[in-house]
């Protein structure tokens, strides 16, 4: 009969506690009844399995109607939880990990306490210059899988924004049609012609177009040796942190 995890844990702990109580009730120094052992065993099993503490104590006290069992139940519940924490997570947390549910805990894991932002970064950082060559962008799209790229000033290396991968692909796909490409010599002086986001949306943005289609569009226009100004497409308000900032 399907009964989840809560009731079987109570029954299993109660059964083990009852067996211990029956085995020890004949000893004169142990005066507790087997039913008390069953109650304590059920509390210990459920607390160790699900890491339930105060609420479990309240539930069992209301079930038995005896306040005198409150202190021993509380001691057993906390002992079971602390011992279980030494070995693994609670069974509900384990199920969350097995199902790959993207749950962000309110407290970081122990192994994350000493991590910094630098430990989470990919090295070397894949950056794109403010004015980038189309051929270099195509090669970068083919060799990396990053979702976004920092845009930097080529002469100073100063960070000026972030541009997303799908935006770069649509610029390469539609740039020749809309006149967004220019020669290297005229890149600083030509008026900026952008591929509008409304045009990208009409072609399927924010889904990334296939790289093969981007290559075909560039080959048809002969635009491998031109450049594109990425600054108008960059997110200049992106959130940044220091390299030694705490990851948690």
Coordinates of N, CA and C in Angstrom, one line a residue:
X1 N 0.9 -1.2 0.0 CA 0.0 0.0 0.0 C 0.9 1.2 0.0
X2 N 0.8 2.1 -1.0 CA 1.6 3.3 -1.0 C 1.3 4.2 0.2
X3 N 2.4 4.6 0.9 CA 2.2 5.4 2.1 C 3.3 6.4 2.3
X4 N 4.0 6.7 1.2 CA 5.1 7.7 1.2 C 6.2 7.4 2.1
X5 N 6.8 8.4 2.7 CA 8.0 8.2 3.5 C 7.8 8.4 5.0
X6 N 6.8 9.3 5.3 CA 6.6 9.7 6.7 C 6.1 8.5 7.5
X7 N 5.0 7.9 7.2 CA 4.4 6.9 8.0 C 5.3 5.6 8.1
X8 N 5.9 5.1 7.0 CA 6.8 4.0 7.1 C 8.0 4.3 8.0
X9 N 8.5 5.5 8.1 CA 9.5 5.8 9.0 C 9.1 5.7 10.4
X10 N 7.9 6.2 10.7 CA 7.3 6.1 12.1 C 7.1 4.7 12.4
X11 N 6.6 3.9 11.6 CA 6.3 2.5 11.9 C 7.6 1.7 12.0
X12 N 8.6 2.0 11.2 CA 9.8 1.2 11.3 C 10.5 1.6 12.6
X13 N 10.6 2.8 12.9 CA 11.2 3.2 14.2 C 10.5 2.7 15.4
X14 N 9.2 2.7 15.3 CA 8.4 2.2 16.4 C 8.6 0.7 16.6
X15 N 8.7 -0.1 15.5 CA 8.9 -1.5 15.5 C 10.3 -1.8 16.2
X16 N 11.3 -1.1 15.7 CA 12.6 -1.4 16.3 C 12.7 -1.0 17.8
X17 N 12.1 0.1 18.1 CA 12.0 0.5 19.5 C 11.2 -0.5 20.4
X18 N 10.2 -1.0 19.8 CA 9.4 -2.0 20.6 C 10.2 -3.3 20.8
X19 N 11.0 -3.7 19.8 CA 11.8 -4.9 19.9 C 12.8 -4.7 21.0
X20 N 13.4 -3.5 21.1 CA 14.4 -3.2 22.1 C 13.7 -3.2 23.5
X21 N 12.5 -2.6 23.6 CA 11.8 -2.5 24.8 C 11.4 -3.9 25.3
X22 N 11.0 -4.8 24.4 CA 10.6 -6.1 24.8 C 11.9 -6.9 25.3
X23 N 13.0 -6.6 24.6 CA 14.2 -7.4 25.0 C 14.8 -6.9 26.3
X24 N 14.5 -5.7 26.7 CA 15.1 -5.2 28.0 C 14.2 -5.0 29.1
X25 N 12.9 -5.3 29.0 CA 12.0 -5.1 30.0 C 12.1 -6.0 31.2
X26 N 12.8 -7.1 31.1 CA 13.0 -8.0 32.2 C 14.2 -7.6 33.1
X27 N 15.0 -6.6 32.6 CA 16.1 -6.1 33.5 C 15.6 -5.2 34.6
X28 N 16.0 -5.5 35.8 CA 15.4 -4.7 36.9 C 15.8 -3.2 36.9
X29 N 17.0 -2.9 36.3 CA 17.4 -1.5 36.3 C 16.7 -0.6 35.3
X30 N 16.0 -1.3 34.3 CA 15.3 -0.5 33.2 C 13.8 -0.7 33.5
X31 N 13.3 0.4 33.9 CA 11.9 0.4 34.3 C 10.9 0.9 33.2
X32 N 11.4 1.3 32.0 CA 10.5 1.8 31.0 C 9.7 0.7 30.3
X33 N 8.5 1.0 29.9 CA 7.7 0.1 29.2 C 8.1 0.0 27.7
X34 N 7.8 -1.2 27.1 CA 8.1 -1.3 25.6 C 7.4 -0.2 24.8
X35 N 6.2 0.3 25.2 CA 5.6 1.3 24.4 C 6.3 2.6 24.4
X36 N 7.0 2.9 25.5 CA 7.8 4.1 25.5 C 9.0 4.0 24.6
X37 N 9.6 2.8 24.5 CA 10.7 2.6 23.6 C 10.2 2.7 22.1
X38 N 9.0 2.2 21.9 CA 8.4 2.4 20.5 C 8.2 3.8 20.2
X39 N 7.8 4.7 21.1 CA 7.6 6.1 20.9 C 8.9 6.8 20.6
X40 N 9.9 6.5 21.4 CA 11.2 7.1 21.2 C 11.9 6.6 19.9
X41 N 11.7 5.3 19.6 CA 12.3 4.8 18.3 C 11.6 5.4 17.1
X42 N 10.3 5.7 17.1 CA 9.6 6.3 16.0 C 10.1 7.7 15.8
X43 N 10.3 8.5 16.9 CA 10.8 9.8 16.9 C 12.3 9.8 16.3
X44 N 13.1 8.9 16.8 CA 14.5 8.9 16.3 C 14.6 8.6 14.8
X45 N 13.8 7.6 14.4 CA 13.8 7.2 13.0 C 13.4 8.3 12.1
X46 N 12.3 8.9 12.4 CA 11.8 10.0 11.5 C 12.7 11.2 11.5
X47 N 13.2 11.6 12.7 CA 14.1 12.7 12.7 C 15.4 12.4 12.0
X48 N 16.0 11.3 12.1 CA 17.2 10.9 11.3 C 16.9 10.8 9.9
X49 N 15.7 10.4 9.5 CA 15.4 10.3 8.0 C 15.1 11.6 7.4
X50 N 14.3 12.4 8.0 CA 13.8 13.6 7.3 C 14.4 14.9 8.0
X51 N 15.2 14.8 9.0 CA 15.7 15.9 9.8 C 14.7 16.9 10.3
X52 N 13.5 16.3 10.8 CA 12.5 17.0 11.4 C 12.8 17.1 12.9
X53 N 12.6 18.3 13.5 CA 13.0 18.5 14.9 C 11.8 18.9 15.7
X54 N 11.6 20.2 15.8 CA 10.6 20.8 16.8 C 9.2 20.4 16.4
X55 N 8.9 20.4 15.1 CA 7.5 20.0 14.7 C 7.2 18.6 15.0
X56 N 8.2 17.7 14.9 CA 8.1 16.3 15.2 C 7.8 16.1 16.7
X57 N 8.5 16.8 17.5 CA 8.3 16.7 19.0 C 6.9 17.1 19.3
X58 N 6.4 18.2 18.7 CA 5.0 18.7 19.0 C 4.0 17.7 18.5
X59 N 4.2 17.1 17.3 CA 3.3 16.1 16.8 C 3.2 14.9 17.7
X60 N 4.3 14.4 18.2 CA 4.3 13.2 19.0 C 3.7 13.5 20.4
X61 N 4.0 14.6 20.9 CA 3.4 15.0 22.2 C 1.9 15.1 22.1
X62 N 1.4 15.7 21.0 CA -0.1 15.8 20.9 C -0.7 14.5 20.6
X63 N 0.1 13.6 19.9 CA -0.5 12.2 19.7 C -0.6 11.4 21.0
X64 N 0.4 11.5 21.8 CA 0.4 10.7 23.0 C -0.4 11.4 24.1
X65 N -0.5 12.7 24.1 CA -1.2 13.4 25.2 C -0.5 13.4 26.5
X66 N 0.8 13.1 26.5 CA 1.6 13.1 27.7 C 2.8 14.1 27.6
X67 N 2.7 15.2 28.3 CA 3.8 16.2 28.3 C 5.1 15.7 28.9
X68 N 5.0 14.6 29.8 CA 6.2 14.2 30.4 C 7.2 13.5 29.5
X69 N 6.8 13.2 28.3 CA 7.7 12.6 27.3 C 8.3 13.6 26.4
X70 N 8.0 14.9 26.6 CA 8.6 16.0 25.8 C 10.1 16.1 25.8
X71 N 10.7 16.0 27.0 CA 12.1 16.2 27.1 C 12.9 15.0 26.5
X72 N 12.5 13.7 26.8 CA 13.2 12.6 26.1 C 13.0 12.6 24.6
X73 N 11.8 12.9 24.2 CA 11.6 13.0 22.7 C 12.5 14.0 22.1
X74 N 12.6 15.2 22.7 CA 13.4 16.3 22.2 C 14.9 15.9 22.1
X75 N 15.4 15.3 23.2 CA 16.8 14.9 23.2 C 17.1 13.8 22.1
X76 N 16.2 12.9 21.9 CA 16.4 11.8 20.9 C 16.3 12.4 19.5
X77 N 15.4 13.4 19.3 CA 15.2 14.0 18.0 C 16.5 14.8 17.6
X78 N 17.0 15.6 18.5 CA 18.2 16.3 18.2 C 19.4 15.4 18.0
X79 N 19.5 14.4 18.8 CA 20.6 13.5 18.7 C 20.6 12.8 17.3
X80 N 19.4 12.3 16.9 CA 19.2 11.7 15.6 C 19.6 12.6 14.5
X81 N 19.1 13.9 14.5 CA 19.4 14.8 13.5 C 20.9 15.1 13.4
X82 N 21.6 15.4 14.5 CA 23.0 15.7 14.5 C 23.8 14.5 14.0
X83 N 23.5 13.3 14.4 CA 24.2 12.1 13.9 C 24.0 11.9 12.4
X84 N 22.7 12.1 11.9 CA 22.4 12.0 10.5 C 23.2 13.0 9.7
X85 N 23.3 14.3 10.2 CA 24.0 15.3 9.5 C 25.5 15.0 9.2
X86 N 26.0 14.2 10.1 CA 27.4 13.8 10.0 C 27.6 13.0 8.7
X87 N 26.6 12.1 8.3 CA 26.8 11.2 7.3 C 26.3 11.7 5.9
X88 N 25.1 12.3 5.9 CA 24.5 12.7 4.6 C 23.4 13.7 4.9
X89 N 22.7 14.0 3.8 CA 21.5 14.9 3.9 C 20.3 14.1 4.3
X90 N 19.2 14.8 4.5 CA 17.9 14.2 4.7 C 17.4 13.6 3.5
X91 N 16.5 12.6 3.6 CA 16.0 11.9 2.5 C 15.2 12.7 1.5
X92 N 14.6 13.8 1.9 CA 13.9 14.7 1.0 C 14.9 15.5 0.2
X93 N 16.0 15.9 0.8 CA 17.0 16.7 0.1 C 17.7 15.8 -0.9
X94 N 17.9 14.5 -0.5 CA 18.5 13.5 -1.5 C 17.6 13.3 -2.7
X95 N 16.3 13.3 -2.5 CA 15.4 13.1 -3.6 C 15.4 14.4 -4.5
X96 N 15.6 15.6 -3.9 CA 15.7 16.8 -4.7 C 16.9 16.7 -5.6
X97 N 18.0 16.2 -5.1 CA 19.2 16.1 -5.8 C 19.1 15.1 -6.9
X98 N 18.4 13.9 -6.6 CA 18.2 12.9 -7.6 C 17.4 13.4 -8.8
X99 N 16.4 14.2 -8.5 CA 15.5 14.7 -9.6 C 16.0 16.0 -10.2
X100 N 17.2 16.5 -9.8 CA 17.9 17.6 -10.4 C 17.0 18.9 -10.3
X101 N 16.3 19.0 -9.2 CA 15.4 20.2 -9.0 C 16.3 21.4 -8.7
X102 N 16.2 22.5 -9.5 CA 17.1 23.7 -9.2 C 16.6 24.5 -8.0
X103 N 16.9 23.9 -6.8 CA 16.6 24.5 -5.5 C 17.8 25.3 -4.9
X104 N 17.6 26.5 -4.6 CA 18.6 27.3 -4.0 C 18.4 27.4 -2.5
X105 N 19.2 26.7 -1.7 CA 19.1 26.7 -0.3 C 19.3 28.1 0.3
X106 N 18.7 28.3 1.5 CA 18.9 29.6 2.1 C 20.3 29.7 2.8
X107 N 20.9 28.5 3.0 CA 22.3 28.5 3.5 C 23.2 27.7 2.5
X108 N 24.4 28.2 2.3 CA 25.3 27.5 1.4 C 25.8 26.1 1.9
X109 N 26.2 25.3 1.0 CA 26.8 24.0 1.4 C 28.1 24.2 2.1
X110 N 28.5 23.3 2.9 CA 29.8 23.5 3.7 C 31.0 23.7 2.7
X111 N 31.0 23.0 1.6 CA 32.2 23.1 0.7 C 32.2 24.4 0.0
X112 N 31.1 25.2 0.0 CA 31.0 26.5 -0.6 C 31.4 27.6 0.3
X113 N 31.6 27.4 1.5 CA 31.9 28.5 2.5 C 33.2 29.2 2.1
X114 N 34.2 28.5 1.6 CA 35.5 29.1 1.3 C 35.6 29.5 -0.1
X115 N 34.6 29.3 -0.9 CA 34.8 29.6 -2.4 C 34.6 31.1 -2.6
X116 N 35.4 31.6 -3.6 CA 35.2 32.9 -4.1 C 34.8 33.0 -5.5
X117 N 34.5 34.2 -6.0 CA 34.0 34.3 -7.4 C 35.1 33.8 -8.4
X118 N 36.3 34.0 -8.0 CA 37.4 33.6 -8.9 C 37.5 32.1 -9.0
X119 N 37.0 31.3 -8.0 CA 37.0 29.9 -8.1 C 35.9 29.4 -9.1
X120 N 34.9 30.2 -9.3 CA 33.8 29.8 -10.2 C 33.9 30.2 -11.6
X121 N 35.0 31.0 -11.9 CA 35.2 31.6 -13.2 C 35.8 30.6 -14.1
X122 N 35.5 30.7 -15.4 CA 36.2 29.9 -16.4 C 37.4 30.7 -16.9
X123 N 38.6 30.1 -16.9 CA 39.8 30.7 -17.3 C 40.4 30.0 -18.6
X124 N 40.9 30.7 -19.5 CA 41.0 32.2 -19.6 C 39.6 32.8 -20.0
X125 N 39.4 34.0 -19.6 CA 38.1 34.7 -19.9 C 38.0 35.0 -21.4
X126 N 36.9 34.6 -22.0 CA 36.7 34.8 -23.4 C 36.0 36.2 -23.6
X127 N 36.8 37.2 -24.0 CA 36.3 38.5 -24.2 C 36.2 38.8 -25.6
X128 N 35.4 39.8 -26.0 CA 35.3 40.3 -27.3 C 35.6 41.8 -27.3
X129 N 36.3 42.3 -28.3 CA 36.6 43.8 -28.3 C 35.3 44.5 -28.7
X130 N 35.3 45.8 -28.4 CA 34.2 46.6 -28.8 C 33.9 46.6 -30.3
X131 N 34.9 46.7 -31.1 CA 34.8 46.5 -32.5 C 35.5 45.2 -32.9
X132 N 34.7 44.2 -33.3 CA 35.2 42.9 -33.4 C 35.1 42.5 -34.9
X133 N 36.1 41.7 -35.3 CA 36.0 41.1 -36.7 C 35.0 40.0 -36.8
X134 N 34.3 40.0 -37.8 CA 33.2 39.0 -38.0 C 33.8 37.6 -38.0
X135 N 34.9 37.4 -38.7 CA 35.5 36.1 -38.8 C 35.9 35.6 -37.4
X136 N 36.4 36.5 -36.5 CA 36.8 36.1 -35.2 C 35.6 35.7 -34.3
X137 N 34.5 36.4 -34.6 CA 33.3 36.1 -33.8 C 32.7 34.7 -34.2
X138 N 32.8 34.4 -35.5 CA 32.3 33.1 -36.0 C 33.2 32.0 -35.4
X139 N 34.5 32.2 -35.4 CA 35.4 31.2 -34.8 C 35.1 31.0 -33.3
X140 N 34.8 32.1 -32.6 CA 34.5 32.1 -31.2 C 33.2 31.3 -30.9
X141 N 32.2 31.6 -31.7 CA 30.9 30.9 -31.6 C 31.1 29.4 -31.8
X142 N 32.0 29.0 -32.7 CA 32.2 27.6 -33.0 C 33.0 26.8 -32.0
X143 N 33.9 27.5 -31.2 CA 34.8 26.9 -30.3 C 34.4 27.0 -28.8
X144 N 33.4 27.8 -28.5 CA 33.0 28.0 -27.1 C 31.5 27.8 -27.0
X145 N 31.0 27.6 -25.7 CA 29.6 27.4 -25.4 C 29.1 28.4 -24.4
X146 N 29.9 29.4 -24.2 CA 29.4 30.4 -23.2 C 28.2 31.1 -23.6
X147 N 27.4 31.5 -22.5 CA 26.1 32.1 -22.8 C 26.3 33.6 -23.1
X148 N 27.3 34.2 -22.6 CA 27.5 35.6 -22.8 C 29.0 35.9 -22.7
X149 N 29.4 37.1 -23.3 CA 30.8 37.4 -23.4 C 31.0 38.9 -22.9
X150 N 32.1 39.1 -22.1 CA 32.4 40.5 -21.8 C 32.9 41.3 -23.0
X151 N 32.4 42.5 -23.1 CA 32.9 43.4 -24.1 C 33.9 44.4 -23.5
X152 N 35.0 44.5 -24.1 CA 36.1 45.4 -23.5 C 36.6 46.4 -24.6
X153 N 37.2 47.5 -24.0 CA 37.9 48.4 -24.9 C 39.2 47.8 -25.3
X154 N 39.5 47.7 -26.6 CA 40.7 47.0 -27.1 C 42.0 47.7 -26.7
X155 N 42.0 49.0 -26.4 CA 43.3 49.6 -26.1 C 43.5 49.6 -24.6
X156 N 42.5 49.7 -23.8 CA 42.7 49.7 -22.3 C 42.3 48.4 -21.6
X157 N 41.5 47.6 -22.3 CA 41.0 46.4 -21.6 C 39.9 46.6 -20.6
X158 N 39.3 47.8 -20.6 CA 38.3 48.2 -19.7 C 36.9 47.5 -20.0
X159 N 36.3 46.9 -19.0 CA 35.0 46.3 -19.2 C 33.9 47.3 -19.5
X160 N 33.2 47.2 -20.6 CA 32.1 48.1 -21.0 C 30.7 47.5 -21.0
X161 N 30.6 46.2 -20.9 CA 29.3 45.6 -20.9 C 29.4 44.1 -21.3
X162 N 28.2 43.4 -21.3 CA 28.1 42.0 -21.7 C 27.2 41.9 -22.9
X163 N 27.6 41.0 -23.8 CA 26.7 40.7 -25.0 C 26.4 39.2 -25.0
X164 N 25.2 38.9 -25.2 CA 24.8 37.5 -25.1 C 25.1 36.7 -26.4
X165 N 25.2 35.4 -26.3 CA 25.6 34.6 -27.4 C 24.5 34.7 -28.5
X166 N 23.2 34.6 -28.2 CA 22.2 34.6 -29.2 C 22.2 35.9 -29.9
X167 N 22.5 37.0 -29.2 CA 22.5 38.3 -29.9 C 23.7 38.4 -30.9
X168 N 24.8 37.9 -30.6 CA 25.9 37.8 -31.5 C 25.6 37.0 -32.8
X169 N 24.9 35.9 -32.6 CA 24.6 35.0 -33.7 C 23.6 35.7 -34.6
X170 N 22.6 36.4 -34.0 CA 21.6 37.1 -34.9 C 22.3 38.3 -35.6
X171 N 23.2 39.0 -34.9 CA 24.0 40.1 -35.6 C 24.7 39.5 -36.8
X172 N 25.4 38.4 -36.7 CA 26.1 37.8 -37.8 C 25.2 37.3 -38.9
X173 N 24.0 36.8 -38.5 CA 23.0 36.3 -39.4 C 22.4 37.4 -40.3
X174 N 22.1 38.5 -39.6 CA 21.3 39.6 -40.3 C 22.1 40.8 -40.5
X175 N 23.4 40.9 -40.1 CA 24.1 42.1 -40.2 C 24.4 42.5 -41.7
X176 N 24.6 41.6 -42.6 CA 24.9 41.9 -44.0 C 23.6 42.5 -44.6
X177 N 22.5 41.9 -44.3 CA 21.2 42.4 -44.9 C 20.9 43.8 -44.4
X178 N 21.2 44.2 -43.2 CA 20.8 45.5 -42.7 C 22.0 46.5 -42.7
X179 N 23.1 46.1 -43.3 CA 24.2 47.0 -43.4 C 24.9 47.4 -42.1
X180 N 24.9 46.4 -41.2 CA 25.6 46.6 -39.9 C 27.1 46.4 -39.9
X181 N 27.6 45.8 -40.9 CA 29.0 45.6 -41.0 C 29.7 46.8 -41.7
X182 N 31.0 47.0 -41.4 CA 31.8 48.0 -42.0 C 33.2 47.6 -42.1
X183 N 34.0 48.3 -42.9 CA 35.4 48.1 -43.0 C 36.1 48.5 -41.7
X184 N 37.3 47.9 -41.5 CA 38.1 48.3 -40.3 C 38.4 49.8 -40.3
X185 N 38.8 50.3 -41.4 CA 39.3 51.7 -41.5 C 38.1 52.7 -41.2
X186 N 36.9 52.3 -41.5 CA 35.7 53.2 -41.3 C 34.9 52.9 -40.1
X187 N 35.3 51.9 -39.3 CA 34.5 51.5 -38.2 C 34.3 52.6 -37.2
X188 N 35.3 53.5 -37.0 CA 35.2 54.5 -36.0 C 34.4 55.7 -36.5
X189 N 34.3 55.9 -37.8 CA 33.7 57.1 -38.3 C 32.3 56.9 -38.9
X190 N 32.0 55.7 -39.4 CA 30.7 55.4 -40.0 C 29.6 55.5 -38.9
X191 N 28.4 56.0 -39.4 CA 27.3 56.0 -38.5 C 26.9 54.6 -38.2
X192 N 26.5 54.4 -36.9 CA 26.2 53.0 -36.4 C 24.8 52.6 -37.0
X193 N 24.8 51.5 -37.7 CA 23.6 50.9 -38.2 C 23.4 49.6 -37.4
X194 N 22.3 49.4 -36.7 CA 22.1 48.3 -35.9 C 21.1 47.3 -36.5
X195 N 21.2 46.1 -36.1 CA 20.2 45.1 -36.4 C 19.2 45.2 -35.3
X196 N 18.0 45.6 -35.5 CA 17.0 45.9 -34.5 C 16.6 44.6 -33.8
X197 N 16.2 44.7 -32.5 CA 15.8 43.5 -31.8 C 14.4 43.0 -32.3
X198 N 13.6 43.9 -32.8 CA 12.4 43.5 -33.4 C 12.6 42.6 -34.6
X199 N 13.7 42.9 -35.4 CA 14.0 42.0 -36.5 C 14.5 40.7 -36.1
X200 N 15.3 40.7 -35.0 CA 15.8 39.4 -34.4 C 14.6 38.6 -33.9
X201 N 13.7 39.2 -33.3 CA 12.5 38.5 -32.8 C 11.7 37.8 -33.9
X202 N 11.6 38.5 -35.0 CA 10.9 38.0 -36.2 C 11.6 36.7 -36.8
X203 N 12.9 36.6 -36.5 CA 13.7 35.5 -37.0 C 13.9 34.4 -35.9
X204 N 13.2 34.6 -34.7 CA 13.3 33.5 -33.7 C 14.0 33.8 -32.4
X205 N 14.5 35.1 -32.3 CA 15.1 35.5 -31.0 C 14.1 35.3 -29.8
X206 N 14.5 34.7 -28.7 CA 15.9 34.6 -28.2 C 16.5 33.2 -28.5
X207 N 15.9 32.3 -29.2 CA 16.5 31.0 -29.6 C 17.7 31.3 -30.5
X208 N 18.7 30.5 -30.3 CA 19.9 30.7 -31.1 C 19.8 30.1 -32.4
X209 N 20.1 30.8 -33.5 CA 20.1 30.2 -34.8 C 21.2 29.3 -35.0
X210 N 21.1 28.3 -35.9 CA 22.2 27.3 -36.1 C 23.4 28.0 -36.7
X211 N 24.6 27.6 -36.3 CA 25.8 28.2 -36.7 C 26.0 28.0 -38.2
X212 N 25.5 26.9 -38.7 CA 25.6 26.6 -40.2 C 24.9 27.6 -41.0
X213 N 23.7 28.0 -40.5 CA 23.0 29.1 -41.2 C 23.7 30.4 -41.2
X214 N 24.3 30.7 -40.1 CA 25.1 32.0 -40.0 C 26.3 31.9 -41.0
X215 N 27.0 30.8 -41.1 CA 28.1 30.7 -42.0 C 27.6 30.9 -43.4
X216 N 26.4 30.3 -43.8 CA 25.9 30.4 -45.1 C 25.6 31.9 -45.4
X217 N 25.0 32.6 -44.5 CA 24.6 34.0 -44.7 C 25.8 34.8 -44.9
X218 N 26.9 34.6 -44.1 CA 28.1 35.4 -44.3 C 28.8 35.0 -45.6
X219 N 28.8 33.7 -46.0 CA 29.5 33.4 -47.2 C 28.7 34.0 -48.4
X220 N 27.4 34.0 -48.4 CA 26.7 34.6 -49.5 C 26.9 36.1 -49.6
X221 N 27.2 36.8 -48.5 CA 27.4 38.2 -48.6 C 28.9 38.6 -48.7
X222 N 29.8 37.6 -48.5 CA 31.2 37.8 -48.6 C 31.7 38.8 -47.5
X223 N 31.2 38.5 -46.2 CA 31.4 39.5 -45.1 C 32.3 38.9 -44.1
X224 N 33.3 38.1 -44.5 CA 34.2 37.5 -43.5 C 35.2 38.4 -42.9
X225 N 35.6 39.4 -43.7 CA 36.7 40.3 -43.3 C 36.3 41.7 -42.9
X226 N 35.0 41.8 -42.5 CA 34.5 43.1 -42.1 C 34.4 43.1 -40.5
X227 N 34.0 44.2 -39.9 CA 34.0 44.3 -38.5 C 32.6 44.8 -38.1
X228 N 32.3 44.6 -36.8 CA 31.0 45.0 -36.3 C 31.2 45.7 -34.9
X229 N 30.5 46.8 -34.7 CA 30.5 47.4 -33.4 C 29.5 46.8 -32.4
X230 N 30.0 46.1 -31.4 CA 29.2 45.4 -30.5 C 28.7 46.3 -29.3
X231 N 29.2 47.4 -29.2 CA 28.8 48.3 -28.0 C 27.3 48.6 -28.0
X232 N 26.6 48.9 -29.1 CA 25.2 49.1 -29.0 C 24.4 48.0 -28.5
X233 N 24.9 46.7 -28.6 CA 24.2 45.5 -28.3 C 24.5 45.1 -26.8
X234 N 25.5 45.7 -26.2 CA 26.0 45.2 -24.9 C 25.1 45.7 -23.8
X235 N 25.0 44.9 -22.8 CA 24.3 45.3 -21.6 C 25.3 46.0 -20.7
X236 N 25.1 47.4 -20.6 CA 26.1 48.2 -19.9 C 25.8 48.2 -18.4
X237 N 24.6 47.6 -18.0 CA 24.3 47.6 -16.6 C 24.4 46.3 -15.9
X238 N 25.2 45.4 -16.5 CA 25.3 44.0 -16.0 C 26.0 44.0 -14.6
X239 N 25.6 43.1 -13.8 CA 26.1 43.0 -12.4 C 27.5 42.4 -12.4
X240 N 28.4 43.1 -11.7 CA 29.8 42.7 -11.6 C 30.2 42.5 -10.2
X241 N 31.1 41.6 -9.9 CA 31.6 41.4 -8.5 C 33.2 41.3 -8.6
X242 N 33.8 41.6 -7.5 CA 35.3 41.4 -7.4 C 35.7 40.0 -7.5
X243 N 36.9 39.7 -7.9 CA 37.3 38.4 -8.0 C 37.4 37.6 -6.7
X244 N 37.7 38.3 -5.6 CA 37.8 37.7 -4.3 C 36.5 37.8 -3.5
X245 N 35.3 38.1 -4.2 CA 34.1 38.1 -3.5 C 33.6 36.7 -3.1
X246 N 32.9 36.6 -2.0 CA 32.5 35.3 -1.5 C 31.4 34.7 -2.5
X247 N 31.6 33.5 -2.9 CA 30.6 32.9 -3.8 C 29.3 32.6 -3.2
X248 N 29.2 32.5 -1.9 CA 27.9 32.2 -1.2 C 27.2 33.5 -0.9

